[in-house]
Amino acid sequence: MTSVKPYLIEALYQWISDNQLTPLVVADVSVAGVKVPETAIEDGKVVLNVSMTATQGLSLEDEIISFSARFSGRPFMVVIPMAAVTAIYARENSKGMMFDVDPDAEIESDDSGDQQSDKQEDKTKATKKTGHLKLVD
């Protein structure tokens, strides 16, 4: 069965955009496959404006969100696996949805091969993750 997460993200993106609000995506950068500028990372997370005016070539697929954007005036190709997405919400009213991170999710790639899968599996087994949520007043 396919994951419901990409469908919910796309639906919320459409609803936020239809209401002339700014869609923001939050991702956990510790998940394999995340490609974002180092300067955008804060506390292991990245919050990205994914509006049509802030991105070029936005693609919301079943496995990844990808787009090109400018950071400090320089273009950067952003790639976020769906497993890394922790939230999508509107900047103006904070309406949206939060998701669990799935660090065990495999990322399909033409050049991944069995060795990369084995390395990822070994890394996942070797590191035990603790909770990442914190209380905000």
PDB file of C-alpha atoms in Angstrom:
ATOM      1  CA  MET A   1       0.000   0.000   0.000  1.00  0.00           C
ATOM      2  CA  THR A   2       1.324   3.449  -0.847  1.00  0.00           C
ATOM      3  CA  SER A   3       1.945   6.048   1.820  1.00  0.00           C
ATOM      4  CA  VAL A   4      -0.743   8.641   2.460  1.00  0.00           C
ATOM      5  CA  LYS A   5       1.858  11.271   3.415  1.00  0.00           C
ATOM      6  CA  PRO A   6       2.615  12.595  -0.111  1.00  0.00           C
ATOM      7  CA  TYR A   7      -1.110  12.944  -0.819  1.00  0.00           C
ATOM      8  CA  LEU A   8      -1.710  14.906   2.377  1.00  0.00           C
ATOM      9  CA  ILE A   9       1.279  17.168   1.703  1.00  0.00           C
ATOM     10  CA  GLU A  10       0.094  17.887  -1.838  1.00  0.00           C
ATOM     11  CA  ALA A  11      -3.475  18.550  -0.684  1.00  0.00           C
ATOM     12  CA  LEU A  12      -2.333  20.911   2.074  1.00  0.00           C
ATOM     13  CA  TYR A  13       0.053  22.660  -0.332  1.00  0.00           C
ATOM     14  CA  GLN A  14      -2.840  23.232  -2.741  1.00  0.00           C
ATOM     15  CA  TRP A  15      -5.185  24.467   0.010  1.00  0.00           C
ATOM     16  CA  ILE A  16      -2.573  26.869   1.420  1.00  0.00           C
ATOM     17  CA  SER A  17      -1.752  28.211  -2.069  1.00  0.00           C
ATOM     18  CA  ASP A  18      -5.429  28.534  -3.070  1.00  0.00           C
ATOM     19  CA  ASN A  19      -5.959  30.766  -0.035  1.00  0.00           C
ATOM     20  CA  GLN A  20      -3.046  33.051  -1.029  1.00  0.00           C
ATOM     21  CA  LEU A  21      -0.992  31.952   1.976  1.00  0.00           C
ATOM     22  CA  THR A  22       2.680  30.923   2.100  1.00  0.00           C
ATOM     23  CA  PRO A  23       3.315  27.152   2.334  1.00  0.00           C
ATOM     24  CA  LEU A  24       6.283  26.198   4.529  1.00  0.00           C
ATOM     25  CA  VAL A  25       7.770  22.700   4.720  1.00  0.00           C
ATOM     26  CA  VAL A  26       9.779  21.530   7.733  1.00  0.00           C
ATOM     27  CA  ALA A  27      12.275  18.698   7.223  1.00  0.00           C
ATOM     28  CA  ASP A  28      14.630  16.716   9.454  1.00  0.00           C
ATOM     29  CA  VAL A  29      18.084  16.992   7.846  1.00  0.00           C
ATOM     30  CA  SER A  30      19.372  13.844   9.575  1.00  0.00           C
ATOM     31  CA  VAL A  31      17.340  11.692   7.178  1.00  0.00           C
ATOM     32  CA  ALA A  32      19.417  10.304   4.311  1.00  0.00           C
ATOM     33  CA  GLY A  33      18.982  12.060   0.991  1.00  0.00           C
ATOM     34  CA  VAL A  34      18.177  15.577   2.239  1.00  0.00           C
ATOM     35  CA  LYS A  35      19.975  18.196   0.140  1.00  0.00           C
ATOM     36  CA  VAL A  36      19.640  21.750   1.462  1.00  0.00           C
ATOM     37  CA  PRO A  37      22.131  24.575   1.985  1.00  0.00           C
ATOM     38  CA  GLU A  38      24.037  24.252   5.264  1.00  0.00           C
ATOM     39  CA  THR A  39      23.167  27.879   6.090  1.00  0.00           C
ATOM     40  CA  ALA A  40      19.442  27.018   6.126  1.00  0.00           C
ATOM     41  CA  ILE A  41      19.814  24.306   8.784  1.00  0.00           C
ATOM     42  CA  GLU A  42      18.905  25.158  12.362  1.00  0.00           C
ATOM     43  CA  ASP A  43      18.796  22.600  15.195  1.00  0.00           C
ATOM     44  CA  GLY A  44      18.854  19.715  12.732  1.00  0.00           C
ATOM     45  CA  LYS A  45      15.793  21.023  10.909  1.00  0.00           C
ATOM     46  CA  VAL A  46      15.149  23.217   7.911  1.00  0.00           C
ATOM     47  CA  VAL A  47      12.066  25.353   7.239  1.00  0.00           C
ATOM     48  CA  LEU A  48      11.585  26.109   3.561  1.00  0.00           C
ATOM     49  CA  ASN A  49       9.199  28.409   1.729  1.00  0.00           C
ATOM     50  CA  VAL A  50       7.814  26.243  -1.080  1.00  0.00           C
ATOM     51  CA  SER A  51       5.487  28.815  -2.637  1.00  0.00           C
ATOM     52  CA  MET A  52       5.429  29.165  -6.424  1.00  0.00           C
ATOM     53  CA  THR A  53       7.071  32.598  -6.123  1.00  0.00           C
ATOM     54  CA  ALA A  54       9.951  31.260  -3.991  1.00  0.00           C
ATOM     55  CA  THR A  55      10.703  28.125  -6.018  1.00  0.00           C
ATOM     56  CA  GLN A  56      11.325  27.065  -9.594  1.00  0.00           C
ATOM     57  CA  GLY A  57      10.355  23.662 -10.918  1.00  0.00           C
ATOM     58  CA  LEU A  58       8.614  22.519  -7.733  1.00  0.00           C
ATOM     59  CA  SER A  59       7.913  18.785  -7.876  1.00  0.00           C
ATOM     60  CA  LEU A  60       5.838  17.021  -5.220  1.00  0.00           C
ATOM     61  CA  GLU A  61       6.344  13.321  -5.937  1.00  0.00           C
ATOM     62  CA  ASP A  62       5.576  10.171  -3.955  1.00  0.00           C
ATOM     63  CA  GLU A  63       9.184   9.824  -2.717  1.00  0.00           C
ATOM     64  CA  ILE A  64      10.647  13.352  -2.805  1.00  0.00           C
ATOM     65  CA  ILE A  65       9.978  17.056  -2.910  1.00  0.00           C
ATOM     66  CA  SER A  66      12.424  18.852  -5.184  1.00  0.00           C
ATOM     67  CA  PHE A  67      12.828  22.388  -6.474  1.00  0.00           C
ATOM     68  CA  SER A  68      15.358  25.052  -7.242  1.00  0.00           C
ATOM     69  CA  ALA A  69      15.551  28.140  -5.029  1.00  0.00           C
ATOM     70  CA  ARG A  70      17.918  30.980  -4.283  1.00  0.00           C
ATOM     71  CA  PHE A  71      19.736  31.152  -0.969  1.00  0.00           C
ATOM     72  CA  SER A  72      21.735  34.347  -0.369  1.00  0.00           C
ATOM     73  CA  GLY A  73      21.379  35.071  -4.075  1.00  0.00           C
ATOM     74  CA  ARG A  74      22.780  31.715  -5.200  1.00  0.00           C
ATOM     75  CA  PRO A  75      20.692  29.010  -6.907  1.00  0.00           C
ATOM     76  CA  PHE A  76      20.473  25.647  -5.136  1.00  0.00           C
ATOM     77  CA  MET A  77      18.686  22.425  -6.092  1.00  0.00           C
ATOM     78  CA  VAL A  78      16.774  21.305  -2.975  1.00  0.00           C
ATOM     79  CA  VAL A  79      15.844  17.644  -2.512  1.00  0.00           C
ATOM     80  CA  ILE A  80      13.766  16.456   0.443  1.00  0.00           C
ATOM     81  CA  PRO A  81      12.735  12.806   0.761  1.00  0.00           C
ATOM     82  CA  MET A  82       9.132  12.423   1.961  1.00  0.00           C
ATOM     83  CA  ALA A  83      10.521  10.471   4.922  1.00  0.00           C
ATOM     84  CA  ALA A  84      12.246  13.669   6.123  1.00  0.00           C
ATOM     85  CA  VAL A  85       9.172  15.944   6.001  1.00  0.00           C
ATOM     86  CA  THR A  86       7.932  16.681   9.510  1.00  0.00           C
ATOM     87  CA  ALA A  87       5.347  19.381   8.722  1.00  0.00           C
ATOM     88  CA  ILE A  88       3.660  21.560   6.130  1.00  0.00           C
ATOM     89  CA  TYR A  89       1.818  24.668   7.253  1.00  0.00           C
ATOM     90  CA  ALA A  90       0.828  28.212   6.291  1.00  0.00           C
ATOM     91  CA  ARG A  91       3.196  30.919   7.502  1.00  0.00           C
ATOM     92  CA  GLU A  92       0.383  33.410   8.104  1.00  0.00           C
ATOM     93  CA  ASN A  93      -1.909  31.318  10.336  1.00  0.00           C
ATOM     94  CA  SER A  94       0.127  28.170  11.196  1.00  0.00           C
ATOM     95  CA  LYS A  95      -2.621  25.882   9.882  1.00  0.00           C
ATOM     96  CA  GLY A  96      -1.259  22.634   8.533  1.00  0.00           C
ATOM     97  CA  MET A  97      -0.143  19.191   9.602  1.00  0.00           C
ATOM     98  CA  MET A  98       2.773  17.527  11.364  1.00  0.00           C
ATOM     99  CA  PHE A  99       4.187  14.104  10.463  1.00  0.00           C
ATOM    100  CA  ASP A 100       6.427  11.489  12.057  1.00  0.00           C
ATOM    101  CA  VAL A 101       9.923  11.073  10.652  1.00  0.00           C
ATOM    102  CA  ASP A 102      10.584   7.655   9.160  1.00  0.00           C
ATOM    103  CA  PRO A 103      14.395   7.265   9.283  1.00  0.00           C
ATOM    104  CA  ASP A 104      14.172   3.649   8.052  1.00  0.00           C
ATOM    105  CA  ALA A 105      12.575   4.616   4.732  1.00  0.00           C
ATOM    106  CA  GLU A 106      14.640   3.675   1.698  1.00  0.00           C
ATOM    107  CA  ILE A 107      15.168   6.252  -1.016  1.00  0.00           C
ATOM    108  CA  GLU A 108      14.910   4.856  -4.522  1.00  0.00           C
ATOM    109  CA  SER A 109      17.775   5.820  -6.761  1.00  0.00           C
ATOM    110  CA  ASP A 110      19.106   4.431 -10.029  1.00  0.00           C
ATOM    111  CA  ASP A 111      22.693   4.379  -8.721  1.00  0.00           C
ATOM    112  CA  SER A 112      22.036   3.291  -5.130  1.00  0.00           C
ATOM    113  CA  GLY A 113      22.847  -0.406  -5.474  1.00  0.00           C
ATOM    114  CA  ASP A 114      22.852  -3.008  -2.749  1.00  0.00           C
ATOM    115  CA  GLN A 115      25.989  -1.662  -1.039  1.00  0.00           C
ATOM    116  CA  GLN A 116      24.365   1.678  -0.231  1.00  0.00           C
ATOM    117  CA  SER A 117      21.250  -0.085   1.103  1.00  0.00           C
ATOM    118  CA  ASP A 118      23.431  -2.301   3.295  1.00  0.00           C
ATOM    119  CA  LYS A 119      25.375   0.714   4.611  1.00  0.00           C
ATOM    120  CA  GLN A 120      22.143   2.569   5.414  1.00  0.00           C
ATOM    121  CA  GLU A 121      20.755  -0.503   7.187  1.00  0.00           C
ATOM    122  CA  ASP A 122      23.944  -0.906   9.246  1.00  0.00           C
ATOM    123  CA  LYS A 123      23.922   2.805  10.132  1.00  0.00           C
ATOM    124  CA  THR A 124      20.276   2.624  11.219  1.00  0.00           C
ATOM    125  CA  LYS A 125      20.971  -0.385  13.420  1.00  0.00           C
ATOM    126  CA  ALA A 126      24.067   1.217  14.950  1.00  0.00           C
ATOM    127  CA  THR A 127      22.425   4.485  15.961  1.00  0.00           C
ATOM    128  CA  LYS A 128      19.432   4.581  18.229  1.00  0.00           C
ATOM    129  CA  LYS A 129      17.437   7.789  17.819  1.00  0.00           C
ATOM    130  CA  THR A 130      15.868   9.552  20.742  1.00  0.00           C
ATOM    131  CA  GLY A 131      12.911  11.916  20.669  1.00  0.00           C
ATOM    132  CA  HIS A 132      13.467  15.200  18.880  1.00  0.00           C
ATOM    133  CA  LEU A 133      10.467  17.177  20.065  1.00  0.00           C
ATOM    134  CA  LYS A 134      10.818  20.034  22.521  1.00  0.00           C
ATOM    135  CA  LEU A 135       8.266  22.011  24.494  1.00  0.00           C
ATOM    136  CA  VAL A 136       7.679  25.541  23.178  1.00  0.00           C
ATOM    137  CA  ASP A 137       5.798  28.109  25.235  1.00  0.00           C
TER     138      ASP A 137
END
